[in-house]
Short mmCIF file of C-alpha atoms and ligand atoms in Angstrom, two decimals:
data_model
loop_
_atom_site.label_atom_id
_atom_site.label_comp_id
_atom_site.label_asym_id
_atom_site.label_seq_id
_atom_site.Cartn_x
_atom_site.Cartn_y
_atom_site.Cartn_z
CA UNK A 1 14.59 26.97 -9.26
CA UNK A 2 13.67 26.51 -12.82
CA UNK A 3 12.58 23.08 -13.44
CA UNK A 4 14.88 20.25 -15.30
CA UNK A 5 12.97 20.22 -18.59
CA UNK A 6 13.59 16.49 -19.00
CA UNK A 7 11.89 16.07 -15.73
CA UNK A 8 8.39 15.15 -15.46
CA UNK A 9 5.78 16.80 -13.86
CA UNK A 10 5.85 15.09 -10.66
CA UNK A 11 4.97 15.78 -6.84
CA UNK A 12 5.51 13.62 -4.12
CA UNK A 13 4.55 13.94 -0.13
CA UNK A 14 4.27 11.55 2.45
CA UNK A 15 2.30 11.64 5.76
CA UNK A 16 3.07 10.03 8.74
CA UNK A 17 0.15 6.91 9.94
CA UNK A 18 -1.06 8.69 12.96
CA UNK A 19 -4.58 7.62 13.27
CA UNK A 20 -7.47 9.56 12.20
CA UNK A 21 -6.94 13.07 10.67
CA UNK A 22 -8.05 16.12 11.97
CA UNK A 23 -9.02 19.43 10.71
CA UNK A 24 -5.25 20.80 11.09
CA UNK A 25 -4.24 17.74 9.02
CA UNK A 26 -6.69 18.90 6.31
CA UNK A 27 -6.11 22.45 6.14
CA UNK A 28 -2.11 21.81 6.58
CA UNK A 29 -1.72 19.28 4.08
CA UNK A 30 -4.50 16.94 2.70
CA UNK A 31 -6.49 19.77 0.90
CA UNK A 32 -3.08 21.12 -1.06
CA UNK A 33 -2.77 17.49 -1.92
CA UNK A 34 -6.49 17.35 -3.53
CA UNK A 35 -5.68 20.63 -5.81
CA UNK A 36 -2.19 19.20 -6.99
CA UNK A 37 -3.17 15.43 -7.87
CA UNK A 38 -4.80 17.16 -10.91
CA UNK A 39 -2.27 19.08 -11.94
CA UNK A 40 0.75 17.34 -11.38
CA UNK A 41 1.46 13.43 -11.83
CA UNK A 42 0.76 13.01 -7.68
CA UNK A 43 2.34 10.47 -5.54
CA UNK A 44 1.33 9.87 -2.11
CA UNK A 45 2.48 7.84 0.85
CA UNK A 46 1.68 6.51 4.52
CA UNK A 47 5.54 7.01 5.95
CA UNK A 48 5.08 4.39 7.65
CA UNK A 49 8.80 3.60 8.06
CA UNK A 50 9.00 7.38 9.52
CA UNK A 51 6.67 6.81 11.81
CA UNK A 52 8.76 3.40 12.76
CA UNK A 53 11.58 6.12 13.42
CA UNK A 54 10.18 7.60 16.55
CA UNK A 55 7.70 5.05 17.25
CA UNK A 56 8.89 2.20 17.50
CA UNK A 57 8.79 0.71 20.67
CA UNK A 58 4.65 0.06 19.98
CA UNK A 59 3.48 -0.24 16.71
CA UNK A 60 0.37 -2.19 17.80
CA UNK A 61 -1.81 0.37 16.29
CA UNK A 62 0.52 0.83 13.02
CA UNK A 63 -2.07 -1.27 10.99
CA UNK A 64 -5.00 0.16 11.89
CA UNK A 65 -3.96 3.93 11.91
CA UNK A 66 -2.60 3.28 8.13
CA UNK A 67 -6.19 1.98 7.35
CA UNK A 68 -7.91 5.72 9.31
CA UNK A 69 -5.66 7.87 7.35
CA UNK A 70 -6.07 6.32 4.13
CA UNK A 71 -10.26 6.64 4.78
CA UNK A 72 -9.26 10.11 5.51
CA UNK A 73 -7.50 10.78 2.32
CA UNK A 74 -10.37 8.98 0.55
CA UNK A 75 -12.77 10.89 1.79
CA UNK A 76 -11.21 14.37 1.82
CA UNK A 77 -11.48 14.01 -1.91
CA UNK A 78 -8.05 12.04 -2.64
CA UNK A 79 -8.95 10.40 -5.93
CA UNK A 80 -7.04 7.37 -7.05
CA UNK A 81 -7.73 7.46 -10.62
CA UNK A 82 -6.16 11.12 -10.07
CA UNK A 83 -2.92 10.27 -8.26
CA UNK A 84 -0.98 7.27 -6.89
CA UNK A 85 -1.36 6.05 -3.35
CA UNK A 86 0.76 4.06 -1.56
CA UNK A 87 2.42 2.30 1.08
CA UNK A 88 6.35 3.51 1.79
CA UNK A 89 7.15 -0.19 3.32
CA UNK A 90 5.27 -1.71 0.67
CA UNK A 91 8.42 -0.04 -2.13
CA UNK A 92 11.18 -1.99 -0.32
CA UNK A 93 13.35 0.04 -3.31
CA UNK A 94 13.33 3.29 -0.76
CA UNK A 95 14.99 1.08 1.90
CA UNK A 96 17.49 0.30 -1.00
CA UNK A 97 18.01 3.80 -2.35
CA UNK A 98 18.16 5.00 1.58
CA UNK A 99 21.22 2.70 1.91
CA UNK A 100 23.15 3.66 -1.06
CA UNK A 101 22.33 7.39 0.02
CA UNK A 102 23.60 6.79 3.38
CA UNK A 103 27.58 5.66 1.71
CA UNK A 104 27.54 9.16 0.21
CA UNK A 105 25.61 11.18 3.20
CA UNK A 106 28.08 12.86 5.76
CA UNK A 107 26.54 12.28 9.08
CA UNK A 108 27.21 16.14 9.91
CA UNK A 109 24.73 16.86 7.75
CA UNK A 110 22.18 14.85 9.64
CA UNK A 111 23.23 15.87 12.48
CA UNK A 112 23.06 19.78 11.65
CA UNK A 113 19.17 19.47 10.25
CA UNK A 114 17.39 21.64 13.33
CA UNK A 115 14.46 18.71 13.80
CA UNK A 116 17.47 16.74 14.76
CA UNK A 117 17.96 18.16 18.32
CA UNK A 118 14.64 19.60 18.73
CA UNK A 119 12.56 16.15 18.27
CA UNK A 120 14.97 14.28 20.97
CA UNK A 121 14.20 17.16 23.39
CA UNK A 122 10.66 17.00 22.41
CA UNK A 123 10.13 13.68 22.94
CA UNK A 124 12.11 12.86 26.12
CA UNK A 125 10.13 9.62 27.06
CA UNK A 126 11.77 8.19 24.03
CA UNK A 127 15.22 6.96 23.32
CA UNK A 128 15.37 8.79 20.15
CA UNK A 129 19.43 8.25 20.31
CA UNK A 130 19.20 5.13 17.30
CA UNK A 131 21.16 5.13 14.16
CA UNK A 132 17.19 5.32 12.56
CA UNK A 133 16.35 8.97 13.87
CA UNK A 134 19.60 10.36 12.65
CA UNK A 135 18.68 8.92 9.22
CA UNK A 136 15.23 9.99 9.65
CA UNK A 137 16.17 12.62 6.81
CA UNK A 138 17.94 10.56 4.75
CA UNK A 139 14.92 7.87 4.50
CA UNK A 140 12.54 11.24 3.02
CA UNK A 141 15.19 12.12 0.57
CA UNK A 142 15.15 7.89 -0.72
CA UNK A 143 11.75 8.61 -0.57
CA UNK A 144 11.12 11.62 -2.85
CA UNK A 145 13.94 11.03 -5.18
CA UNK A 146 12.99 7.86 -5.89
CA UNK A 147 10.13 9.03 -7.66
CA UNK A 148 12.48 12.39 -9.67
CA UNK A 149 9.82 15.17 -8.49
CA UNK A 150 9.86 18.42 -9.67
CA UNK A 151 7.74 19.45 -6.37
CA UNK A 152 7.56 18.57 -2.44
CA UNK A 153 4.49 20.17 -1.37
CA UNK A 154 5.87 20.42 2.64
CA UNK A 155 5.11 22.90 5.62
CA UNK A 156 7.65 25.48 6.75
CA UNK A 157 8.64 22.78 8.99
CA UNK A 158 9.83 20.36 6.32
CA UNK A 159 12.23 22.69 4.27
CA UNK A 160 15.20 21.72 5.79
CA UNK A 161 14.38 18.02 4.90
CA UNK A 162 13.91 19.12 0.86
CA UNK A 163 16.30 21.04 0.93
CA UNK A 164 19.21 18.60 2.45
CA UNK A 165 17.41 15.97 -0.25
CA UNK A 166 18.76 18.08 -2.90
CA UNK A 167 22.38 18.15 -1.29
CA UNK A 168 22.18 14.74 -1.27
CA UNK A 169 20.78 14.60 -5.00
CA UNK A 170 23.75 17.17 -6.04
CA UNK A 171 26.37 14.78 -4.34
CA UNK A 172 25.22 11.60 -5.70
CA UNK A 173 24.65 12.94 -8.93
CA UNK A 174 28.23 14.44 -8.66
CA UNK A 175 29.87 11.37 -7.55
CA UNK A 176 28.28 8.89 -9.69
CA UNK A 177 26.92 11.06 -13.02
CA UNK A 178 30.29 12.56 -13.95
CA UNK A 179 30.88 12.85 -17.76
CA UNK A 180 33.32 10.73 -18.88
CA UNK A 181 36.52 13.34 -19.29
CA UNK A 182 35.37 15.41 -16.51
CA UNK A 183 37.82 14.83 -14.37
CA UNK A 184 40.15 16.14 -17.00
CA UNK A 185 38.76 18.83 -17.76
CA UNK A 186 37.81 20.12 -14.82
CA UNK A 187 41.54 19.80 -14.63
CA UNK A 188 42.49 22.26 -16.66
CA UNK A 189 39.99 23.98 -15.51
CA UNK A 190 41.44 24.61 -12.07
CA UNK A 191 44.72 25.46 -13.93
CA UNK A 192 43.28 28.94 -15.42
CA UNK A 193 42.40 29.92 -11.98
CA UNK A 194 46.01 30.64 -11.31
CA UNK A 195 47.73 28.59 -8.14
CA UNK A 196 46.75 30.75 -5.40
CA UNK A 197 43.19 30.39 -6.44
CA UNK A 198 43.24 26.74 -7.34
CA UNK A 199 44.35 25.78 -3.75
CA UNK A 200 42.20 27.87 -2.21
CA UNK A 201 39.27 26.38 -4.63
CA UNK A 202 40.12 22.72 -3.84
CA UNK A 203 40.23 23.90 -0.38
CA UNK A 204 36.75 25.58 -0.05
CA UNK A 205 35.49 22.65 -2.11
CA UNK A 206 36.83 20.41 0.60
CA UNK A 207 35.49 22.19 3.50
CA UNK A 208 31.70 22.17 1.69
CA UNK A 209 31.90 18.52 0.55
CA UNK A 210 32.99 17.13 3.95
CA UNK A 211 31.62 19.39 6.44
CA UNK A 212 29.05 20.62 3.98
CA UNK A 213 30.58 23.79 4.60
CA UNK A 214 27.53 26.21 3.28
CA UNK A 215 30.08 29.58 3.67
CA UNK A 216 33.17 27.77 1.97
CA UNK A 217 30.86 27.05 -0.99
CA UNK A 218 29.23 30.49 -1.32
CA UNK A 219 32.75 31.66 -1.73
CA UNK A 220 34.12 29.23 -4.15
CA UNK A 221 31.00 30.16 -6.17
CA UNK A 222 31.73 33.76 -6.04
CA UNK A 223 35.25 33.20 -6.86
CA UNK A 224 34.22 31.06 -9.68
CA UNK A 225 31.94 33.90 -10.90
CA UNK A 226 34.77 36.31 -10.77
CA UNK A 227 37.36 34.76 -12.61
CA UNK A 228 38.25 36.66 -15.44
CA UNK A 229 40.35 33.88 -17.14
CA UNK A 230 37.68 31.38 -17.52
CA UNK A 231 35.46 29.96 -20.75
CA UNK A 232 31.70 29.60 -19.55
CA UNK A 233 32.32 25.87 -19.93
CA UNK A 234 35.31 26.40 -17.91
CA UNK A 235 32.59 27.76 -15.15
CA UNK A 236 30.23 25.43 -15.41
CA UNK A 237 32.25 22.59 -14.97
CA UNK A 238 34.03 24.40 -11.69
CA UNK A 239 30.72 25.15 -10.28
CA UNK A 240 29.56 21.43 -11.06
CA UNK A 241 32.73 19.78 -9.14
CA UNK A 242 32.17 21.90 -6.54
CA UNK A 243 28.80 20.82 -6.05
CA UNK A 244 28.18 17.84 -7.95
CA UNK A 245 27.07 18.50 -11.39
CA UNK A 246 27.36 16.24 -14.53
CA UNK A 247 24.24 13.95 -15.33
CA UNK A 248 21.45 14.27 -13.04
CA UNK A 249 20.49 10.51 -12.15
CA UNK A 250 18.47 11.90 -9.02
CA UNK A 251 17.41 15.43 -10.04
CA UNK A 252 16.94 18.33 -7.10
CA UNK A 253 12.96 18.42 -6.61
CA UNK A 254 12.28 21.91 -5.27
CA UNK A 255 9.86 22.37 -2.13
CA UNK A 256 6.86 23.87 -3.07
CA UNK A 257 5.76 25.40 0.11
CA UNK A 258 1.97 25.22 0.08
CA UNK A 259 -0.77 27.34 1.46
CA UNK A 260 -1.38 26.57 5.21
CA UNK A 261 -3.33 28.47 7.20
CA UNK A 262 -2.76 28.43 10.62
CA UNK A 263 -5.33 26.13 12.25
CA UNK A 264 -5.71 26.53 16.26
CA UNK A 265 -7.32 23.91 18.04
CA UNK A 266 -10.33 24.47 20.49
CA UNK A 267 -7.78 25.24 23.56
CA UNK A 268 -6.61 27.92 20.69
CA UNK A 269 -2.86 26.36 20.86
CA UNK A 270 -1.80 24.57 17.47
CA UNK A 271 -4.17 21.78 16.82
CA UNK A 272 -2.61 18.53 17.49
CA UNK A 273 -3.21 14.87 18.14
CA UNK A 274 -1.02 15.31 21.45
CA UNK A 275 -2.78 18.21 22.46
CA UNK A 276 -6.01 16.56 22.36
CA UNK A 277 -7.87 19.56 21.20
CA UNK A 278 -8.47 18.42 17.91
CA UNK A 279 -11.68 18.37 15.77
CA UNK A 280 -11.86 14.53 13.48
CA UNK A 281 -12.53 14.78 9.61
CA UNK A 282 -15.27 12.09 10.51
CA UNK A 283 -16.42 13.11 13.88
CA UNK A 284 -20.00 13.11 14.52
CA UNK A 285 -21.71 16.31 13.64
CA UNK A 286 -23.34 16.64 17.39
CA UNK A 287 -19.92 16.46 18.69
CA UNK A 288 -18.16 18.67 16.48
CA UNK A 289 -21.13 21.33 17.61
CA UNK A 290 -20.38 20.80 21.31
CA UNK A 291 -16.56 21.36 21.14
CA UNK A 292 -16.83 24.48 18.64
CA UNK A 293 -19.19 25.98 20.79
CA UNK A 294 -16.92 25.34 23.92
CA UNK A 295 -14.21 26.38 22.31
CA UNK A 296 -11.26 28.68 23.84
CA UNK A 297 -12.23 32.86 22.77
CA UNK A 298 -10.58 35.84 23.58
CA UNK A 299 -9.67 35.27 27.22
CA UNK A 300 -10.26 39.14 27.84
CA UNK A 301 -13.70 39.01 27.04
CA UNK A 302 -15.71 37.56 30.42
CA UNK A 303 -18.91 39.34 29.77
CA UNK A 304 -21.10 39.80 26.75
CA UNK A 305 -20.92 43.32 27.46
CA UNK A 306 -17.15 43.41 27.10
CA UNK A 307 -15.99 44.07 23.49
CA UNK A 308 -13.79 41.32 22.16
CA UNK A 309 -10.14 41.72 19.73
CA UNK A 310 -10.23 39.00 17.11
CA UNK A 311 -6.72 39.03 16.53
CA UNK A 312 -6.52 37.64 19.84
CA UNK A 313 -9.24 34.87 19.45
CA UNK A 314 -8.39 31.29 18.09
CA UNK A 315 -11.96 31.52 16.87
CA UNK A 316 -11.21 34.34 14.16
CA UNK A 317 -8.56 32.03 12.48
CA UNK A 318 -11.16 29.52 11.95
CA UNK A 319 -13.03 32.31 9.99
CA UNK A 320 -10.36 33.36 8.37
CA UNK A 321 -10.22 29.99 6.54
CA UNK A 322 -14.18 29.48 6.41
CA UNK A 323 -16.06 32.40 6.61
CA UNK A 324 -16.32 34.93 3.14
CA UNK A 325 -15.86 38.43 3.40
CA UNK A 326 -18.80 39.54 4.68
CA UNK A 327 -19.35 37.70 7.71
CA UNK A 328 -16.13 38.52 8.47
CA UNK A 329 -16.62 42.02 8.23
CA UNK A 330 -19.91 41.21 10.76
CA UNK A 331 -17.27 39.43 12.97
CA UNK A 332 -15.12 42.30 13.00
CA UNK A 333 -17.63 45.00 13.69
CA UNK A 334 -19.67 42.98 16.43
CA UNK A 335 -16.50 41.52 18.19
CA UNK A 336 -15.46 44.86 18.49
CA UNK A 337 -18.14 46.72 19.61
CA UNK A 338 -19.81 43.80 22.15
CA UNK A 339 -22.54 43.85 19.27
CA UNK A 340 -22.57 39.91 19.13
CA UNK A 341 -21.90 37.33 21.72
CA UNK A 342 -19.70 34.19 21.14
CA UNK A 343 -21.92 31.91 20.29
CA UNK A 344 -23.70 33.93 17.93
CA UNK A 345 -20.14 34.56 16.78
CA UNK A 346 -19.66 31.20 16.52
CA UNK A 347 -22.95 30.06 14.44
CA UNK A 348 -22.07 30.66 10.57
CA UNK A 349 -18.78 29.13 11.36
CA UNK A 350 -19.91 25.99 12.80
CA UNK A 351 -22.52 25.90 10.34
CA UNK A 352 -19.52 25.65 7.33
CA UNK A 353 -17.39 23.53 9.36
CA UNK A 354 -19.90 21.13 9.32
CA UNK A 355 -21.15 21.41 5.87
CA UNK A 356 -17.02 20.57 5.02
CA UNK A 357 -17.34 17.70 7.11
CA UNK A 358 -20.50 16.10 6.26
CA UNK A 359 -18.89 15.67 2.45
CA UNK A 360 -15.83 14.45 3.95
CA UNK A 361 -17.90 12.17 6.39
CA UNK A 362 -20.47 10.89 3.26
CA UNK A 363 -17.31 10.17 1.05
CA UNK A 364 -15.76 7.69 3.50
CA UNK A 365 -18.47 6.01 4.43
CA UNK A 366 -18.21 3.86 1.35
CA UNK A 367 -14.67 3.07 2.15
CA UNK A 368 -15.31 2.35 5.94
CA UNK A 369 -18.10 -0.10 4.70
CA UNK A 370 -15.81 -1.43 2.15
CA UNK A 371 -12.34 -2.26 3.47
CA UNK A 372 -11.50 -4.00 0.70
CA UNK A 373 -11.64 -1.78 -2.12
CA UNK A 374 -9.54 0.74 0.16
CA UNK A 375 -7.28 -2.63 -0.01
CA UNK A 376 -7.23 -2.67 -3.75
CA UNK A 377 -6.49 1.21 -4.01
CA UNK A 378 -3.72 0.46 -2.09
CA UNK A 379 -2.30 -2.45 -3.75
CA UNK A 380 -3.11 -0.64 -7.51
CA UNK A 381 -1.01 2.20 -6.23
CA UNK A 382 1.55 0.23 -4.88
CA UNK A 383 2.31 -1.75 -8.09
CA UNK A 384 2.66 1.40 -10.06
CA UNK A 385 4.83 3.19 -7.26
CA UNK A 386 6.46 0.42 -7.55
CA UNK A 387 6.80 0.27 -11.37
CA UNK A 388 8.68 4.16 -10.81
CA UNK A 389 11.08 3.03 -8.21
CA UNK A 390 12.39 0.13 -9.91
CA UNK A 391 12.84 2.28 -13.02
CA UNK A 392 14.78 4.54 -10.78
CA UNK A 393 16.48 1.57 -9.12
CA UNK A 394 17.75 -0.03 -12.20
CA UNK A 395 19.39 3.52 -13.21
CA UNK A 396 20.66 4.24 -9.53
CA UNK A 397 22.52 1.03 -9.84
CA UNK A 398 24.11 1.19 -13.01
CA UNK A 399 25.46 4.59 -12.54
CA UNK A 400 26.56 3.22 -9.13
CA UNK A 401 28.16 0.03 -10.69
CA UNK A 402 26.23 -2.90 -9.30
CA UNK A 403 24.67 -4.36 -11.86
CA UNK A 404 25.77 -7.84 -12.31
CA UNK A 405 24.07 -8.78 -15.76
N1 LIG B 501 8.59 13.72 7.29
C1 LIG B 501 7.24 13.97 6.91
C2 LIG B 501 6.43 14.32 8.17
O1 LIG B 501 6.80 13.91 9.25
C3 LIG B 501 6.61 12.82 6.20
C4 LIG B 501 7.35 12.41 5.00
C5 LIG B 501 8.11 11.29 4.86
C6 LIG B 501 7.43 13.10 3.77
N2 LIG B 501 8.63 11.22 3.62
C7 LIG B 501 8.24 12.31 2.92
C8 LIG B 501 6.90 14.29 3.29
C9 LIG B 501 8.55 12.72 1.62
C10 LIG B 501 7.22 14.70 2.01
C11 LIG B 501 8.02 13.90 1.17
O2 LIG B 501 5.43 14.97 8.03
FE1 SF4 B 502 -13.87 35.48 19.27
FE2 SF4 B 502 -16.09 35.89 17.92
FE3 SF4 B 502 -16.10 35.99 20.58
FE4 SF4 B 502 -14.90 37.88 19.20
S1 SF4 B 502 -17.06 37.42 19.17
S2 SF4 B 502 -14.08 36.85 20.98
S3 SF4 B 502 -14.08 36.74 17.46
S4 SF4 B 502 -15.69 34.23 19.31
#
């Protein structure tokens, strides 16, 4: 999408407070994060209220897992003079703009994003049937356009959540941002269509505005784009009813959809907290050796004798993110041929996994000896987060009509 010239430069992404990060977390997320926040005006959040969504029949730990990741973030290389950090519960403006989202958000649409139904079968042990799981995407699309993004950097698995945040921009903006004669117009409008066509273009527009009807608004479109009759203002203004044009109080951010290698953890599924085969951005160097060294290799190959297929080894993907050409190529070759065992396999990657680490580990050991200045990084980037949203706010609520001064 081509960016809103009148939009800044801004990115926004959240993570959830989940303890301390791990390698996957790093690779997945946290080192995009570290290019952007110099190139982009960067805002990032502990979803804390997200992880209140699924969680929150214990939130003991809340505190002190918002306190890991932020180390984490600190010591990957997040710098706050670079970006804005902050606290989602700390803005009570996205609980506001969540709310005034939620009077214009049909709950089909929440109930047709696909984490929806997978997460409640995922996590059985939890009674994830609350009114705060279906709005679970609602709360992420308060939270990026409060802050009028150009960007989400997200995984594959968040698209569905940008992208229903800019259905939700298009609608409010629709509903509340109309020009002032607009309704007139569009009017006439829908006159030069001819009457077959303007009933069936109400209709269509129905269907997509209350069952966010995505093949009754692909048609309207195209039967906007065909009609011979109509001014390009005429068209615009069509297309804009249908979807919600006029002013843009919340403009559509676009997902940027980051690099993310695939990292597999030492049992070589997905590495993940729940799968306890993860590797900590501030685990101790002795024990990052042990588990890379028992890590999970191509099942097929029992013997050292027996020559090896990276492409089926969880060890090669680790390579593929740390290793440069060349010791690839050696990987390849001696894999292939039984030329090199495992562990000798394993060496030069270990060797630059903990070379990452020991930055990471150096970095955050000023912050871990120094909660409070991770404190005052917090509450700095709170106050200017804060500053954003309640120039959002103030706009939000005039265009909605409650502003009582
Ligand atoms: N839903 C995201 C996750 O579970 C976290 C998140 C919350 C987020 N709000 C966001 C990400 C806004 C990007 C933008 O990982
Ligand atoms: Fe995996 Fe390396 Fe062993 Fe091949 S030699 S199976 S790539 S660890």
């Amino acid at each position: 999408m081509a960016a809103n010239p009148g939009q800044n430069r801004r990115v926004v992404s959240g993570m959830r407070p989940t303890g301390q990060l791990h390698l996957g977390n790093y690779h997945g997320a946290l080192a995009n994060w570290i290019e952007l926040q110099y190139r982009y005006e960067c805002y990032f959040f502990v979803a804390d209220w997200h992880a209140l969504t699924t969680g929150y029949e214990d939130t003991t730990a809340f505190k002190a897992n918002a306190h890991e990741v932020l180390i984490d973030w600190l010591g990957a290389g997040l710098n706050p003079s670079a970006c804005t950090i902050f606290i989602q519960s700390r803005i009570p403006e996205h609980a506001e703009l969540h709310l005034i989202l939620s009077m214009v958000t049909p709950v089909s649409w929440l109930e047709r994003v696909p984490t929806y139904k997978d997460q409640i079968e995922q996590l059985k042990d939890r009674d994830l049937g609350t009114y705060g799981f279906l709005g679970y995407p609602l709360l992420q699309s308060a939270d990026i356009l409060m802050y009028r993004p150009e960007f989400v950097p997200v995984g594959e698995d968040q698209v569905a959540h940008v992208e229903i945040t800019r259905e939700i921009a298009r609608r409010f903006n629709h509903i509340y941002g109309r020009e002032k004669d607009f309704g007139a117009r569009v009017e006439t409008a829908v006159k030069r269509l001819g009457s077959r066509n303007a009933a069936l273009y109400a209709e269509l527009r129905r269907q997509y505005q209350e069952q966010g009807n995505a093949d009754a608004l692909a048609e309207a479109r195209a039967m906007i784009e065909s009609g011979a009759r109509l001014t390009v203002a005429d068209r615009e203004r069509l297309l804009g009813y249908l979807e919600g044009g006029g002013r843009s109080i919340l403009p559509e951010p676009a997902a940027l959809l980051t690099r993310s290698p695939k990292v597999p953890g030492l049992d070589g599924r997905k590495m993940s907290k729940s799968y306890s085969n993860t590797i900590g951005l501030r685990e101790d160097p002795e024990s990052v050796q042990k588990k890379l060294r028992a890590m999970q290799t191509d099942p097929a190959r029992v013997r050292r004798s027996d020559p090896g297929d990276p492409d089926k080894c969880p060890v090669w993907d680790l390579h593929k993110i740390y290793s440069n050409e060349e010791t690839k190529a050696w990987v390849q070759k001696g894999c292939r041929s039984a030329g090199i065992g495992c562990l000798e396999c394993k060496k030069p990657l270990i060797e630059s996994v903990l070379i990452e680490l020991e930055a990471i580990r150096q970095r955050a050991r000023e912050y871990e000896e120094n909660p409070d200045l991770v404190q005052s990084i917090v509450s700095e980037g709170c106050e200017r987060a804060r500053d954003a949203a309640r120039a959002t706010m103030d706009e939000v609520r005039a265009a909605v009509g409650l502003e009582y001064r």
